Coordinates of C-alpha atoms in Angstrom, one line a residue:
M1 CA 197.0 -108.8 -10.7
V2 CA 198.4 -105.8 -8.7
I3 CA 201.7 -106.5 -6.9
D4 CA 203.2 -103.9 -4.5
S5 CA 206.9 -104.3 -5.2
H6 CA 208.1 -102.5 -2.1
Q7 CA 206.8 -102.4 1.4
H8 CA 208.0 -103.2 5.0
F9 CA 207.0 -104.8 8.2
W10 CA 208.4 -104.2 11.6
Q11 CA 207.8 -104.4 15.4
Y12 CA 209.1 -101.1 16.4
D13 CA 212.3 -101.0 18.4
P14 CA 214.1 -97.6 19.1
Q15 CA 217.5 -99.2 18.7
R16 CA 216.9 -101.3 15.6
H17 CA 214.9 -98.6 13.9
S18 CA 217.1 -95.7 14.9
W19 CA 216.7 -94.2 11.4
M20 CA 213.2 -93.1 12.5
T21 CA 213.7 -89.6 13.7
Q22 CA 211.4 -87.7 16.1
E23 CA 209.7 -86.3 13.0
M24 CA 208.7 -89.9 12.2
V25 CA 206.8 -90.5 15.4
S26 CA 203.7 -91.5 13.5
I27 CA 205.4 -94.7 12.2
Q28 CA 207.1 -95.5 15.5
Q29 CA 204.7 -98.4 16.1
D30 CA 204.2 -102.0 14.9
F31 CA 203.2 -102.6 11.3
T32 CA 202.0 -106.2 10.7
P33 CA 200.8 -108.3 7.8
E34 CA 197.3 -108.3 9.3
L35 CA 197.2 -104.5 9.1
L36 CA 198.6 -104.4 5.5
Q37 CA 196.2 -107.1 4.4
E38 CA 193.3 -104.9 5.4
V39 CA 194.9 -102.0 3.4
Y40 CA 195.3 -104.2 0.4
Q41 CA 191.8 -105.4 0.5
S42 CA 190.6 -101.8 0.5
N43 CA 192.9 -100.8 -2.4
G44 CA 192.7 -103.8 -4.8
V45 CA 196.2 -105.2 -4.2
D46 CA 196.8 -108.9 -4.5
G47 CA 200.3 -109.3 -3.1
C48 CA 203.6 -107.8 -2.3
V49 CA 207.3 -108.0 -2.0
A50 CA 208.5 -107.5 1.6
V51 CA 211.7 -105.5 1.8
Q52 CA 214.2 -105.4 4.7
A53 CA 214.1 -102.3 6.9
D54 CA 216.8 -103.5 9.4
Q55 CA 220.3 -104.6 8.5
S56 CA 220.5 -108.0 10.2
E57 CA 220.0 -111.6 9.3
E58 CA 217.4 -111.6 12.0
E59 CA 215.3 -109.3 9.9
T60 CA 215.6 -111.7 7.0
H61 CA 214.4 -114.6 9.1
N62 CA 211.5 -112.5 10.4
L63 CA 210.4 -111.7 6.9
L64 CA 210.7 -115.4 6.0
A65 CA 208.4 -116.4 8.9
L66 CA 205.9 -113.7 7.9
A67 CA 205.9 -114.9 4.3
K68 CA 205.3 -118.5 5.4
A69 CA 202.3 -117.4 7.4
H70 CA 200.8 -115.0 4.9
S71 CA 200.4 -116.1 1.3
F72 CA 200.0 -112.6 -0.1
I73 CA 203.7 -112.0 0.7
K74 CA 204.9 -113.3 -2.6
G75 CA 208.6 -112.5 -2.2
V76 CA 211.2 -111.3 0.3
V77 CA 214.2 -108.9 -0.3
G78 CA 216.3 -109.6 2.8
W79 CA 219.6 -108.5 4.2
V80 CA 222.9 -110.3 4.4
D81 CA 226.4 -108.9 4.9
L82 CA 227.5 -108.6 1.3
R83 CA 231.0 -107.6 2.5
S84 CA 231.5 -110.7 4.6
E85 CA 234.2 -113.2 3.7
A86 CA 231.6 -115.8 4.3
I87 CA 229.1 -114.4 1.8
A88 CA 229.0 -117.5 -0.4
E89 CA 228.2 -119.6 2.7
R90 CA 225.5 -117.2 3.8
L91 CA 223.8 -117.0 0.4
S92 CA 224.0 -120.8 0.2
Y93 CA 222.3 -121.0 3.6
F94 CA 219.4 -118.9 2.4
S95 CA 219.1 -120.6 -1.0
D96 CA 216.7 -123.3 0.2
Q97 CA 214.1 -120.6 0.9
P98 CA 212.6 -119.9 -2.5
V99 CA 210.6 -116.9 -1.2
I100 CA 213.8 -115.0 -0.9
K101 CA 214.3 -113.3 -4.2
G102 CA 217.1 -110.9 -3.5
F103 CA 218.9 -108.7 -1.0
R104 CA 219.4 -105.0 -0.2
H105 CA 221.8 -102.8 1.7
V106 CA 220.9 -99.4 3.0
V107 CA 223.6 -97.7 1.0
Q108 CA 221.9 -94.3 1.4
D109 CA 223.1 -94.2 5.0
E110 CA 226.7 -95.0 4.1
P111 CA 229.0 -91.9 4.4
D112 CA 231.3 -93.1 1.7
H113 CA 229.9 -92.1 -1.7
H114 CA 231.8 -95.0 -3.3
F115 CA 230.7 -97.6 -0.8
M116 CA 229.2 -99.8 -3.6
L117 CA 232.5 -99.8 -5.4
G118 CA 234.5 -101.3 -2.5
S119 CA 236.2 -104.6 -3.3
E120 CA 234.3 -106.4 -0.5
F121 CA 230.9 -105.2 -1.6
K122 CA 231.6 -106.0 -5.2
R123 CA 232.6 -109.5 -4.1
G124 CA 229.2 -109.8 -2.5
I125 CA 227.4 -108.6 -5.7
T126 CA 229.4 -111.2 -7.7
A127 CA 228.2 -113.9 -5.3
L128 CA 224.5 -113.0 -5.8
K129 CA 224.5 -114.4 -9.3
T130 CA 225.4 -117.9 -8.1
H131 CA 221.8 -118.2 -6.8
D132 CA 220.2 -115.8 -9.3
Y133 CA 219.4 -113.3 -6.6
T134 CA 218.4 -109.7 -7.4
Y135 CA 219.8 -106.6 -5.8
D136 CA 217.8 -103.5 -4.7
I137 CA 219.8 -100.3 -5.0
L138 CA 218.8 -97.9 -2.2
I139 CA 220.6 -94.6 -2.6
F140 CA 220.1 -90.9 -2.6
A141 CA 220.4 -89.1 -5.9
H142 CA 223.9 -87.8 -5.1
Q143 CA 225.1 -91.4 -5.0
L144 CA 223.9 -92.1 -8.6
P145 CA 227.3 -91.9 -10.2
A146 CA 228.6 -94.8 -8.1
A147 CA 225.4 -96.8 -8.9
V148 CA 226.1 -96.3 -12.6
Q149 CA 229.6 -97.6 -12.2
L150 CA 228.4 -100.6 -10.2
V151 CA 225.8 -101.5 -12.8
D152 CA 228.5 -101.1 -15.5
L153 CA 230.6 -103.7 -13.7
F154 CA 227.9 -106.3 -13.5
P155 CA 226.1 -106.5 -16.8
N156 CA 224.4 -109.8 -16.0
Q157 CA 223.2 -109.0 -12.5
P158 CA 219.5 -108.0 -12.1
F159 CA 219.3 -104.6 -10.3
V160 CA 216.3 -102.5 -9.4
I161 CA 216.5 -98.8 -8.3
D162 CA 214.4 -98.2 -5.2
H163 CA 212.3 -95.0 -5.0
I164 CA 213.6 -93.6 -8.3
A165 CA 216.9 -93.0 -6.5
K166 CA 215.3 -90.6 -4.0
P167 CA 215.7 -87.2 -5.7
V168 CA 214.4 -84.2 -3.7
I169 CA 211.1 -83.6 -5.4
G170 CA 210.9 -80.1 -6.8
D171 CA 214.7 -79.5 -6.6
T172 CA 215.0 -78.1 -10.1
D173 CA 218.7 -77.3 -9.7
N174 CA 219.5 -81.0 -9.5
F175 CA 216.9 -82.4 -11.8
S176 CA 219.2 -82.6 -14.8
F177 CA 221.9 -84.4 -12.8
W178 CA 219.4 -87.0 -11.5
Q179 CA 217.8 -87.5 -15.0
K180 CA 221.2 -87.9 -16.7
H181 CA 222.2 -90.7 -14.4
I182 CA 218.8 -92.3 -14.5
K183 CA 219.2 -92.5 -18.2
A184 CA 222.7 -94.0 -17.8
L185 CA 221.3 -96.7 -15.5
S186 CA 218.5 -97.5 -17.9
A187 CA 220.9 -98.3 -20.7
H188 CA 221.4 -101.6 -18.9
E189 CA 218.6 -104.0 -19.8
Q190 CA 219.0 -105.9 -16.5
T191 CA 218.2 -102.7 -14.5
Y192 CA 214.7 -101.9 -13.4
C193 CA 213.2 -99.0 -11.4
K194 CA 210.5 -98.7 -8.8
I195 CA 208.1 -95.8 -8.9
S196 CA 207.9 -95.6 -5.2
G197 CA 209.0 -93.5 -2.2
M198 CA 208.2 -90.2 -3.8
V199 CA 205.8 -88.7 -1.3
T200 CA 208.4 -88.7 1.4
E201 CA 211.0 -86.8 -0.8
T202 CA 209.0 -83.6 -0.7
T203 CA 207.3 -81.5 2.0
W204 CA 205.3 -84.1 3.8
G205 CA 201.6 -83.9 3.2
Q206 CA 201.9 -80.7 1.1
W207 CA 202.4 -82.2 -2.3
T208 CA 200.3 -82.3 -5.4
Y209 CA 200.2 -84.8 -8.2
E210 CA 201.9 -82.3 -10.5
D211 CA 205.0 -82.3 -8.3
F212 CA 205.8 -85.9 -9.3
E213 CA 204.8 -85.9 -12.9
P214 CA 208.2 -84.7 -14.3
Y215 CA 210.0 -87.5 -12.4
M216 CA 207.6 -90.2 -13.6
E217 CA 207.9 -88.9 -17.1
A218 CA 211.6 -89.2 -16.9
V219 CA 211.7 -92.7 -15.6
L220 CA 209.1 -93.8 -18.1
E221 CA 211.1 -92.3 -20.9
A222 CA 214.3 -94.0 -19.6
F223 CA 213.1 -97.4 -18.6
G224 CA 209.9 -97.8 -20.6
P225 CA 206.8 -99.6 -19.3
K226 CA 208.5 -103.0 -19.3
R227 CA 211.0 -102.1 -16.6
L228 CA 209.0 -100.0 -14.1
M229 CA 207.3 -101.3 -11.0
F230 CA 204.7 -99.8 -8.7
G231 CA 205.7 -99.7 -5.1
S232 CA 204.1 -98.1 -2.1
D233 CA 206.9 -97.9 0.5
W234 CA 204.2 -98.6 3.1
P235 CA 204.3 -97.8 6.0
V236 CA 207.0 -95.2 5.4
C237 CA 204.7 -93.5 2.9
L238 CA 202.2 -92.8 5.7
L239 CA 204.4 -89.9 6.8
S240 CA 203.2 -88.0 3.7
G241 CA 200.1 -89.7 2.3
D242 CA 197.8 -92.7 2.7
Y243 CA 198.0 -95.9 0.6
K244 CA 195.2 -94.9 -1.7
Q245 CA 196.9 -91.6 -2.5
V246 CA 200.3 -93.2 -3.2
K247 CA 198.8 -95.9 -5.5
G248 CA 196.6 -93.2 -7.2
I249 CA 199.6 -91.1 -8.2
V250 CA 201.0 -94.0 -10.3
E251 CA 197.6 -95.1 -11.6
R252 CA 196.8 -91.5 -12.7
F253 CA 200.1 -91.2 -14.5
I254 CA 199.9 -94.5 -16.4
H255 CA 196.2 -94.3 -17.3
T256 CA 197.0 -93.3 -20.9
L257 CA 199.2 -96.3 -21.5
S258 CA 197.8 -99.5 -22.9
K259 CA 196.0 -101.9 -20.6
D260 CA 198.9 -104.4 -21.0
E261 CA 201.5 -101.7 -20.1
Q262 CA 199.5 -100.6 -17.1
Q263 CA 199.3 -104.2 -15.9
Q264 CA 203.0 -104.6 -16.3
I265 CA 203.8 -101.6 -14.2
M266 CA 201.2 -102.4 -11.5
G267 CA 202.4 -106.0 -11.0
G268 CA 203.6 -107.9 -14.1
N269 CA 207.1 -106.5 -14.0
A270 CA 207.6 -107.1 -10.3
A271 CA 206.5 -110.7 -10.9
S272 CA 208.9 -111.1 -13.7
F273 CA 211.9 -109.4 -12.1
Y274 CA 211.6 -111.2 -8.8
G275 CA 210.4 -114.5 -10.2
L276 CA 207.2 -114.5 -8.1
S277 CA 204.8 -117.4 -8.1
I278 CA 201.4 -115.8 -8.7

């Protein structure tokens, strides 16, 4: 079974989706489950994890409603204010919705490099464990040192690194920095990594498979096939490649692994990490 561990839905709104710059005009439109289901049928994908793209509880409720209406949405990574004094109450509120598997904050947009190490945020991460929720770490590569410190502080919390921590593909000057911290994160058995989001971290539409190979080799060496997940980052990926191309990058890279290892990366690990019912 192929599970896309990372994709989004939205009804485009200029204010809610202000992160979409003028360069992103091609995705400034609605992306619905009906559209994605057609893409999945064409590409042999059985289900997905829908991840928040807007930082509001309204977004979490919207994803919940979509998951109830579409059985191929196997899990939801929502948003809740992890820094809220009422975090325990909010997580308890969502705990009767089993399709919610975890939460995420768009840390990459936070100006404070140590945002994740703030006392309020750490209180929120502590609260996740009460309901066995996962946490998706969305950061840029320069924020990796703080992510390593965060993971160090919570050895029993399941974490997953989104988009291999968004290194600038082809930036050889910073490759060693990125790889060093990826290895540090992988030392924690509760931390996984999504092979996703790579095509938008290079010159859009002007990449080759070879551009990504060193990065995939590095995360495979660090995490091994049991803690890597395929993710498309659809529809954001459409800025730089179609779904078949994005899926094909990962499939080409892992084709020399055993069938079992390939199946783990293409779906089994996502199902295990998020506790999906498949």
